[in-house]
Short mmCIF file of C-alpha atoms and ligand atoms in Angstrom, two decimals:
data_model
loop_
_atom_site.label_atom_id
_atom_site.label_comp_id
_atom_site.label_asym_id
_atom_site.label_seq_id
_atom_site.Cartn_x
_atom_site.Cartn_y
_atom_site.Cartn_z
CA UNK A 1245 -41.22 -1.52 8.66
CA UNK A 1246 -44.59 -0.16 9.79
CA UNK A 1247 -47.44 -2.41 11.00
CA UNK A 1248 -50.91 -1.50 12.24
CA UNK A 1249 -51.68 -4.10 15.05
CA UNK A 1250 -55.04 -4.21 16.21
CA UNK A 1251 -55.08 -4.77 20.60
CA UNK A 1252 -57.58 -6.45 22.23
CA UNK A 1253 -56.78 -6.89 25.65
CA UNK A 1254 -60.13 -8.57 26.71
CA UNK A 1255 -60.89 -9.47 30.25
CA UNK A 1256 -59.09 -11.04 33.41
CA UNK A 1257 -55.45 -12.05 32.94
CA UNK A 1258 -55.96 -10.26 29.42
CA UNK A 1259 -54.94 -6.51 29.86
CA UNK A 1260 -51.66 -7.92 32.31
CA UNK A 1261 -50.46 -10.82 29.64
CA UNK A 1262 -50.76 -7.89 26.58
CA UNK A 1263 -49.15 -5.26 28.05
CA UNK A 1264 -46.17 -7.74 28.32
CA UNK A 1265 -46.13 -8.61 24.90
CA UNK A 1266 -46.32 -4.97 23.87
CA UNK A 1267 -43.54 -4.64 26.16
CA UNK A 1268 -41.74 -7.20 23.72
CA UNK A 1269 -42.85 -5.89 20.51
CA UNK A 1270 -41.45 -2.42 21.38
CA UNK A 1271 -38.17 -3.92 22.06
CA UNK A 1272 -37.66 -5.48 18.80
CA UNK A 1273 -39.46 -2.50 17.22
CA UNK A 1274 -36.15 -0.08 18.70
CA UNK A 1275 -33.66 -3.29 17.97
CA UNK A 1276 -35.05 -3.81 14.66
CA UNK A 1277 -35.94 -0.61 13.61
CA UNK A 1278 -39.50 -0.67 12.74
CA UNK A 1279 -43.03 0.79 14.19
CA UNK A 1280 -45.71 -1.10 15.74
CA UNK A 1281 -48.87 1.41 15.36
CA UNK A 1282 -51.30 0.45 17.93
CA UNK A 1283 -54.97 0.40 17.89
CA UNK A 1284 -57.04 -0.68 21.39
CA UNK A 1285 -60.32 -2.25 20.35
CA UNK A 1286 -62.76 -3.97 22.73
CA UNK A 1287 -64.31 -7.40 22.58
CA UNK A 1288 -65.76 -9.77 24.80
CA UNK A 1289 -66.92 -9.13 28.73
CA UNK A 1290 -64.70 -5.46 28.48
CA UNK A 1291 -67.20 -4.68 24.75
CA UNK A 1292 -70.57 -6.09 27.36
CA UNK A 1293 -69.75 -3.53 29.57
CA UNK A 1294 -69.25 -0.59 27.57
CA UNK A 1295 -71.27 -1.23 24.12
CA UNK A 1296 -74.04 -4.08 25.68
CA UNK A 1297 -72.86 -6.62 23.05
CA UNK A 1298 -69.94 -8.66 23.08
CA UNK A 1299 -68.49 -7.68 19.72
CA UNK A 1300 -69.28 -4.55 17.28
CA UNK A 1301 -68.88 -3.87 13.76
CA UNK A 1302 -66.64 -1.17 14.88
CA UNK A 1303 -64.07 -3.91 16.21
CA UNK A 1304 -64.59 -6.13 13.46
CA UNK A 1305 -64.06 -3.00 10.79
CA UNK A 1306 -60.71 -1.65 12.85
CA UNK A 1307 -59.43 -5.02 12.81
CA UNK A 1308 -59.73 -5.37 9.20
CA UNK A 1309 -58.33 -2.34 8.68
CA UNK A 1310 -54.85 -3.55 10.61
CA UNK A 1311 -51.62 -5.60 9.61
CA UNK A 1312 -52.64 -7.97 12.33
CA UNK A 1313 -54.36 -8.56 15.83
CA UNK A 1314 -52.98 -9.25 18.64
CA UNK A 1315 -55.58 -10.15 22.10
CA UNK A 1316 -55.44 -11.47 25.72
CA UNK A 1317 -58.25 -13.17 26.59
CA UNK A 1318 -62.01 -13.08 26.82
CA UNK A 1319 -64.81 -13.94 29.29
CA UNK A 1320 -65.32 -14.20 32.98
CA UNK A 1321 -65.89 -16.99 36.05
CA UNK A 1322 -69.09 -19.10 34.58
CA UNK A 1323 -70.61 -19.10 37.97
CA UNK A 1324 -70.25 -15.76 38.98
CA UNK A 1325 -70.09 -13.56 36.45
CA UNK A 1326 -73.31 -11.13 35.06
CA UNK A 1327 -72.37 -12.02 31.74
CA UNK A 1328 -73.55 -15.62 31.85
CA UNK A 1329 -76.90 -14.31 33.00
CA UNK A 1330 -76.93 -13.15 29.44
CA UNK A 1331 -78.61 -15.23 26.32
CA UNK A 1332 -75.86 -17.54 25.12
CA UNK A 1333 -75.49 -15.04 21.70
CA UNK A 1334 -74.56 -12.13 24.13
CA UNK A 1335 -71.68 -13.57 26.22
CA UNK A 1336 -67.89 -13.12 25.98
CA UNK A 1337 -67.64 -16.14 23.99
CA UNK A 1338 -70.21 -15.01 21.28
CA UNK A 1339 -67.74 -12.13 20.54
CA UNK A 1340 -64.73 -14.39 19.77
CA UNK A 1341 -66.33 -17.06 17.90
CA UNK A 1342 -68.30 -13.76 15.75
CA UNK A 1343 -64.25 -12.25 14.96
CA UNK A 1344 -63.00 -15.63 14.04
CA UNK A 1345 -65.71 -16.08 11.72
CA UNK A 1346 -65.74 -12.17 10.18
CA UNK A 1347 -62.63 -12.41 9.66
CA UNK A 1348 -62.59 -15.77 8.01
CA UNK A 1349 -59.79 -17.41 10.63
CA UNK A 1350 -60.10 -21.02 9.54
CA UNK A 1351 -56.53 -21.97 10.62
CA UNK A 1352 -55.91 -22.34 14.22
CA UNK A 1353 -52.09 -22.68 14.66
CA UNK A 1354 -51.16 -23.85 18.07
CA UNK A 1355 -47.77 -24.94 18.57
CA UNK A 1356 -46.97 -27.35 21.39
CA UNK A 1357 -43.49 -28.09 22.81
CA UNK A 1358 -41.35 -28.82 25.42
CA UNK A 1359 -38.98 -26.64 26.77
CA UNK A 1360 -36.44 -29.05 28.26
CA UNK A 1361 -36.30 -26.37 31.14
CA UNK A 1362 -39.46 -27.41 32.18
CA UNK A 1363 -40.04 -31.02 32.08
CA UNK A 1364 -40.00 -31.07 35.52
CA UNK A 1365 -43.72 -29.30 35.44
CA UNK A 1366 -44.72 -31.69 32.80
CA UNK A 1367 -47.01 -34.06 34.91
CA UNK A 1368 -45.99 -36.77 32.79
CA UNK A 1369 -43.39 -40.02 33.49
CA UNK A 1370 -39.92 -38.88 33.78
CA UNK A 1371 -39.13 -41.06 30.88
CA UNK A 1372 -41.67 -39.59 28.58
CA UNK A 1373 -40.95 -35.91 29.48
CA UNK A 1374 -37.20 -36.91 29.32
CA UNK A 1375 -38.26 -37.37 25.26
CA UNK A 1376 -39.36 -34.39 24.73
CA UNK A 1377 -42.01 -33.37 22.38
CA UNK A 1378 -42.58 -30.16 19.53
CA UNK A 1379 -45.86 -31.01 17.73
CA UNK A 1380 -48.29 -28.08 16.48
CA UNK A 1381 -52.16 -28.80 16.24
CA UNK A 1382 -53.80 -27.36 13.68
CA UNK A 1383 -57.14 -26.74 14.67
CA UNK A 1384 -60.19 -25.92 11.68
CA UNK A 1385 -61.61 -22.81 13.44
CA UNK A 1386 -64.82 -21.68 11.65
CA UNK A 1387 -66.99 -24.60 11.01
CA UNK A 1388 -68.22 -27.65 12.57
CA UNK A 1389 -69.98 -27.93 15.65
CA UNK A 1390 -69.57 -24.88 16.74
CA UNK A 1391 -71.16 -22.57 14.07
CA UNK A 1392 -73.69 -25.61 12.45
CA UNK A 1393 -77.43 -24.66 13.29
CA UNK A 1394 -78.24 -24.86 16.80
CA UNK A 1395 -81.81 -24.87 18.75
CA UNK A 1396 -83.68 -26.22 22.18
CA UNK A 1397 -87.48 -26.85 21.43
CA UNK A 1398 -89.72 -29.20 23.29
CA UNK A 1399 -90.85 -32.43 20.96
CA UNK A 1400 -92.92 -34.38 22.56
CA UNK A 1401 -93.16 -32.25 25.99
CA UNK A 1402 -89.86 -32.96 26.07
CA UNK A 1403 -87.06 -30.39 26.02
CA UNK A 1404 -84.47 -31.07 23.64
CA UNK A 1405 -81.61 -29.30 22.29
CA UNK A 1406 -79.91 -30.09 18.93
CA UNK A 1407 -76.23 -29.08 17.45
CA UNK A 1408 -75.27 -29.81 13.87
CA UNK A 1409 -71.68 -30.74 12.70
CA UNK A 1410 -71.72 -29.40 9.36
CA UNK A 1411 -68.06 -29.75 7.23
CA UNK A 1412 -67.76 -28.76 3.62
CA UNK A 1413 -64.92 -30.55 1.08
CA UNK A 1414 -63.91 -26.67 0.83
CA UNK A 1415 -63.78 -26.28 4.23
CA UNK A 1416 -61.82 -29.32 5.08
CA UNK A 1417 -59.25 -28.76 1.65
CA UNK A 1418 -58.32 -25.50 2.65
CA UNK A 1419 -57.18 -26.67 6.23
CA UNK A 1420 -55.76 -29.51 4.88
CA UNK A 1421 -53.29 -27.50 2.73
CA UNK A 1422 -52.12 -25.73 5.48
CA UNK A 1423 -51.23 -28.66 7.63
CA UNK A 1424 -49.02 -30.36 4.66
CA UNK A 1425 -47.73 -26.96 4.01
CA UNK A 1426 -46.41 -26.36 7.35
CA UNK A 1427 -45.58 -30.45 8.01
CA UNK A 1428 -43.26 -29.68 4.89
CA UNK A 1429 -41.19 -26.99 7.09
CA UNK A 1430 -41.38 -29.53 9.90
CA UNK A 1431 -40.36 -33.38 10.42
CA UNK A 1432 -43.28 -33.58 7.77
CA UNK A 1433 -45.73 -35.55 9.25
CA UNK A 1434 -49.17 -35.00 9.32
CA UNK A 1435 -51.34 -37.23 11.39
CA UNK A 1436 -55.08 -35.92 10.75
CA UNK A 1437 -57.74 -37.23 13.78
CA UNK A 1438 -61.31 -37.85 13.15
CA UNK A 1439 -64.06 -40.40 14.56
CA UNK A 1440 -64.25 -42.11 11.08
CA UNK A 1441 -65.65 -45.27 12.40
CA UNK A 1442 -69.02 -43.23 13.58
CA UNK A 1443 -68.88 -39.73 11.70
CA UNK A 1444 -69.83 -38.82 8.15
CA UNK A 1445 -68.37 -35.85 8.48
CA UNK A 1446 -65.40 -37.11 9.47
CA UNK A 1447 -65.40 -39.65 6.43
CA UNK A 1448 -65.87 -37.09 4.51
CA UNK A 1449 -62.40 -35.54 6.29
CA UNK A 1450 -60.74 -38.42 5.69
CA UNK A 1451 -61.21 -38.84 1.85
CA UNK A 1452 -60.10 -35.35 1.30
CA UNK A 1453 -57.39 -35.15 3.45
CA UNK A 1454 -56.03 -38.19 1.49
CA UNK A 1455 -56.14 -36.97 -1.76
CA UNK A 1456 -54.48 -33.60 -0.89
CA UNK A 1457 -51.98 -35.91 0.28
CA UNK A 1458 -51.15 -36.55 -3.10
CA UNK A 1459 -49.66 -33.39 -3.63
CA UNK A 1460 -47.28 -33.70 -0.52
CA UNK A 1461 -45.57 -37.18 -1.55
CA UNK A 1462 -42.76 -36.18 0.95
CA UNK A 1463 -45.68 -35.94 3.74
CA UNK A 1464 -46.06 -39.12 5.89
CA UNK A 1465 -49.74 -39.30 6.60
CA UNK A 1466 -51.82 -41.15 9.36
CA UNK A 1467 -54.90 -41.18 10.34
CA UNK A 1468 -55.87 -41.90 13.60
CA UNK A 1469 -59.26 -41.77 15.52
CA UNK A 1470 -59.68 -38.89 18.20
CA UNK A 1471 -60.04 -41.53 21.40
CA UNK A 1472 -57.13 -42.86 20.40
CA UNK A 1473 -55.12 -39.63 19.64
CA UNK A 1474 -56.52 -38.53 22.98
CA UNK A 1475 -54.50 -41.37 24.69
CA UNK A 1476 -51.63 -41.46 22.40
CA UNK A 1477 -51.12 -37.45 23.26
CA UNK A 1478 -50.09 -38.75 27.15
CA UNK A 1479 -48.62 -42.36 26.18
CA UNK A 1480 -46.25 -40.75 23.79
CA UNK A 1481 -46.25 -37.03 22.35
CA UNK A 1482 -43.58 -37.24 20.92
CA UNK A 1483 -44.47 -39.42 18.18
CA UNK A 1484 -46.73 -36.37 16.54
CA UNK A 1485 -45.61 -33.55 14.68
CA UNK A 1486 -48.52 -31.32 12.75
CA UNK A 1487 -52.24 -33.00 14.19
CA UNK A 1488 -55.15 -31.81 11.96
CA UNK A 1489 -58.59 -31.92 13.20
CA UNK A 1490 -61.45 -30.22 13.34
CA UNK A 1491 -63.27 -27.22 15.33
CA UNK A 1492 -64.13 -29.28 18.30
CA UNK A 1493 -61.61 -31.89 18.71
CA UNK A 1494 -59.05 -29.43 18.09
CA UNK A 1495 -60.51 -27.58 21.28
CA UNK A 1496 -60.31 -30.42 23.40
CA UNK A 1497 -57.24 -31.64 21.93
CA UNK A 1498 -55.28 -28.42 22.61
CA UNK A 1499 -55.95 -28.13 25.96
CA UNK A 1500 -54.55 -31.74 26.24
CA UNK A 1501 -51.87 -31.18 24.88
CA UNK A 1502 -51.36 -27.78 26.29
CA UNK A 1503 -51.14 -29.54 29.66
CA UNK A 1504 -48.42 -31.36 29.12
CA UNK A 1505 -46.47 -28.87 28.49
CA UNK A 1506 -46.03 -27.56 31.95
CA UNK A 1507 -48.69 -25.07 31.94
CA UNK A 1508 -51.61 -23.70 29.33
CA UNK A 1509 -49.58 -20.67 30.18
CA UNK A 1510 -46.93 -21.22 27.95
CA UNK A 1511 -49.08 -21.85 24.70
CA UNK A 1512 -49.28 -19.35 21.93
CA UNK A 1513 -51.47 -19.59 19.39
CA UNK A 1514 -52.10 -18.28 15.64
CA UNK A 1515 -55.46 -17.97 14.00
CA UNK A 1516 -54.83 -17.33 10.17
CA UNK A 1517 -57.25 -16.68 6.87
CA UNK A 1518 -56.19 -17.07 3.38
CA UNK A 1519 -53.81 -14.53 3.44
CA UNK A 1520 -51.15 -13.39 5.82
CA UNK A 1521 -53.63 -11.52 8.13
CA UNK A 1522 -54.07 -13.91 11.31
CA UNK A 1523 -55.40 -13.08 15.01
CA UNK A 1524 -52.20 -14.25 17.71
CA UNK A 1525 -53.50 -15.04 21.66
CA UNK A 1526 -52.10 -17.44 24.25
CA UNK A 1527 -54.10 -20.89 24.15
CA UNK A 1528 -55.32 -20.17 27.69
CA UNK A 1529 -58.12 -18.53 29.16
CA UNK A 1530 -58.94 -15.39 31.24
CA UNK A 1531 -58.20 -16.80 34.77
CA UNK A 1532 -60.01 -14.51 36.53
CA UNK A 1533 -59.20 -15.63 39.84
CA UNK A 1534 -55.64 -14.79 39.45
CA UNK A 1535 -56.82 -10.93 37.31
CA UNK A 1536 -55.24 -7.59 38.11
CA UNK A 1537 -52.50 -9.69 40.62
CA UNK A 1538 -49.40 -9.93 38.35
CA UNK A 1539 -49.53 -13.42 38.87
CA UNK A 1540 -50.26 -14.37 35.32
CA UNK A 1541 -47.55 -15.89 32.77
CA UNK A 1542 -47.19 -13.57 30.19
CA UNK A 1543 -44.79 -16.46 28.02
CA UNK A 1544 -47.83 -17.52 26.11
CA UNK A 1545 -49.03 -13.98 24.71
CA UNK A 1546 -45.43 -13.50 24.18
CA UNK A 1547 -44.55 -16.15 22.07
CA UNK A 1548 -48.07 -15.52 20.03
CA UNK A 1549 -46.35 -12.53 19.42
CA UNK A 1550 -43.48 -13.70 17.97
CA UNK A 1551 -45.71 -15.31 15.80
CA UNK A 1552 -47.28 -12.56 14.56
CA UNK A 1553 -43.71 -11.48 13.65
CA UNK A 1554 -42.97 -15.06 11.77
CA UNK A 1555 -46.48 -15.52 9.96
CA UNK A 1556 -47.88 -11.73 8.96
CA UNK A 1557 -44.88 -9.92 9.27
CA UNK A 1558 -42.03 -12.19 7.77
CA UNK A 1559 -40.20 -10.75 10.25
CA UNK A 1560 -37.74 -14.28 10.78
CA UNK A 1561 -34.90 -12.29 12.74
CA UNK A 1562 -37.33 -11.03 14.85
CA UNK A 1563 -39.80 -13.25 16.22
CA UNK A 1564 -36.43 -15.56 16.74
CA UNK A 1565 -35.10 -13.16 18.94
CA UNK A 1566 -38.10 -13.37 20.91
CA UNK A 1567 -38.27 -17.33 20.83
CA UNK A 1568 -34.69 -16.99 22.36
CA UNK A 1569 -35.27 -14.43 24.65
CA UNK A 1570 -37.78 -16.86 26.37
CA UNK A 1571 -35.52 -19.55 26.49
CA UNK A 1572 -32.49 -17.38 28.02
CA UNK A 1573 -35.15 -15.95 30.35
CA UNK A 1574 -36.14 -19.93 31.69
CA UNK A 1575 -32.34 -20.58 31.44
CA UNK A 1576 -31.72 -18.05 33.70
CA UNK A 1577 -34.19 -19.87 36.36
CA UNK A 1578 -36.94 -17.02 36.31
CA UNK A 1579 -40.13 -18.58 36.13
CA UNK A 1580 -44.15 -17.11 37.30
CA UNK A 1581 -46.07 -19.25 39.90
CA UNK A 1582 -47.49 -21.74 37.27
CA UNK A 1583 -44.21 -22.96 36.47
CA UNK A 1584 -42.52 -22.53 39.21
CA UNK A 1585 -39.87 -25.01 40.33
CA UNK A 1586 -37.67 -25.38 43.28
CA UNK A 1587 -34.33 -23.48 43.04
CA UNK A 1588 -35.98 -21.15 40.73
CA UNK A 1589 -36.73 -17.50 40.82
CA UNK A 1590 -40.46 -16.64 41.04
CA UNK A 1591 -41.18 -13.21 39.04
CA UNK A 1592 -44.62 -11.62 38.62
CA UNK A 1593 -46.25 -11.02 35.20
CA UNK A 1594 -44.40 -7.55 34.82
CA UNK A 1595 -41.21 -8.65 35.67
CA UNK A 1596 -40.91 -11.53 33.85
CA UNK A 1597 -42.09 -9.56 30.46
CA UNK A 1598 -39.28 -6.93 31.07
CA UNK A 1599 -37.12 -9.88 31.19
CA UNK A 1600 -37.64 -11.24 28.20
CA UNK A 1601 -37.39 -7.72 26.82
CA UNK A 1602 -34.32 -7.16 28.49
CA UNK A 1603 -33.21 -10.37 26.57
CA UNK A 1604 -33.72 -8.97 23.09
C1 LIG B 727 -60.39 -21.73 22.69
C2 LIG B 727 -61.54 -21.46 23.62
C3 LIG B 727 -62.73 -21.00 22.80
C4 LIG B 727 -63.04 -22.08 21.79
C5 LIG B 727 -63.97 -20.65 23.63
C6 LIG B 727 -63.67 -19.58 24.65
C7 LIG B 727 -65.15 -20.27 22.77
O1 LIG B 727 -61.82 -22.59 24.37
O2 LIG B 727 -59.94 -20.80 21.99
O3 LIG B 727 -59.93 -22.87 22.65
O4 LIG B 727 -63.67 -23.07 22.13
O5 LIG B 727 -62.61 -21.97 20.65
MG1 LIG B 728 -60.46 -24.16 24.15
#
């Protein structure tokens, strides 16, 4: 098989964690016999640099043009960098919320587990990491808060700044399908989070997601409110399998959740359209305190693309051998700083990518 993969390595951890993966993906490609074609594209601080704008028409039209994407990260320290001296419409962050939107990525896959290797980084209770947990939050990616009009004008004298959380039936069907339709190759559970008791929008989430219920009678749903679901993710994570929840609480949610995992380092993440087409990075962010030091835990990019395998690809064989490389690669003790452990070995970024390769 021959796939074009789009590369966006983006900024700080990004070009270190990518190269890793690509490491990986040319492994299986010489295992499996098949041909990654690959096509570097810029976006975020890497695209301010070189083009003056986070994202071009050029990245968005190359990316179309590919089987899939696969990226690092985007954006730089806050504080610091010369990119938030920019208007908020020309930073780093402008550029990924523009692709996710161009290319009509509504579904936000991002699979949170476990790995009983490394409940000893889980800052949770012995007895709740002793559980275990494997949920996957589905995150709506293209709507709400984050695209709704936006403005800061002065009424009054006063400055004031408003943000609209806008949510189509559409809009909330279409992610709603996907949750059921992945809870069905799951435990099949959905629980779907909203603030209901405030929110239209989220009553309006609430009455659809129920009714495509209907068509999933296998499905247990729930519904639960986000405050709660917020404290319910550290009381007991195990109890969830596939969460469903819009742009924002899915943001703030993920990172939650990502936590207890051990590290955000070892979250991948899928962002899908319609079709089979889908963008793959690691949950995480640039870290660009720890950039260019090999430092970085490649796991996350790695397993996003392993994903890319599973989800564009249908490349099952595959993107399991990658999902057990990882595992034989913690079994073995090797882990990068962020999940480091005592009586473990500590690799770099490099090292631990050529691991996992070596593991294929
Ligand atoms: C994420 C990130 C982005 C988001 C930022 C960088 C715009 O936090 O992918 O979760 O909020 O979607
Ligand atoms: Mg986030």
């Amino acid at each position: 098989m021959i796939k074009k993969v789009a590369v966006i390595k983006g900024d700080g951890i990004g070009p270190e964690i990518v190269t890793e993966a690509m490491k990986v993906l040319d492994k299986v490609a010489e295992k499996f016999g098949h041909r990654f074609d690959y096509t570097q594209l810029l976006m975020g601080g890497a695209s301010i640099d070189a083009n003056g704008v986070p994202l071009t028409e050029e990245t968005i039209e190359a990316c179309k043009a590919s089987d899939a994407v696969l990226m690092g990260s985007i954006g730089g320290d806050t504080n610091t960098s010369p990119w938030y001296k920019l208007p908020a419409d020309k930073r780093p962050e402008a550029g990924l919320l523009g692709i996710r939107k161009a290319l009509g990525l509504f579904a936000n896959l991002r699979p949170c587990l476990l790995y009983p290797q490394l409940s000893g980084a889980c800052p949770l209770k012995e007895e709740i990491a002793a559980k275990g947990f494997d949920m996957l939050i589905m995150r709506e990616l293209t709507g709400g808060l984050y695209f709704g009009a936006r403005k800061t004008e002065e009424v009054d004298g006063v400055t004031t700044a408003t943000d609209t959380l806008v949510y189509s039936e559409k809009e909330i069907r279409r992610i709603a399908v996907k949750a059921f339709e992945v809870a069905m190759k799951r435990r099949k559970k959905v629980t779907s989070v909203d603030k209901a008791n405030v929110l239209d929008s989220s009553r309006l989430w609430r009455k659809v997601v129920n009714e495509v219920a209907k068509d999933y009678p296998e499905v247990t749903l729930e519904h639960m409110l986000v405050d709660n679901s917020a404290m319910q993710l550290v009381k007991d994570p195990a109890q969830f399998d596939v969460m469903v929840t819009e742009n924002m609480f899915g943001d703030i949610l993920s990172d939650e959740a990502s936590m207890i995992t051990g590290s955000i380092g070892m979250l991948p993440s899928a962002s899908m359209n319609e079709t089979k087409f889908g963008l793959y990075e690691p949950s995480g962010g640039s870290a660009p305190d720890i950039a260019g030091q090999d430092k970085a835990n490649p796991i996350a990019t790695i397993l996003s693309a392993a994903m890319m395998l599973r989800y564009s690809f249908d490349l099952t064989d595959e993107a399991d051998a990658v999902e057990a490389a990882v595992v034989k690669v913690l079994d073995q003790g090797y882990r990068t700083g962020d999940i480091m452990s005592e009586g473990c070995t500590k690799v770099g970024c490099a090292e631990m990518g050529s691991l996992i390769a070596a593991n294929i």
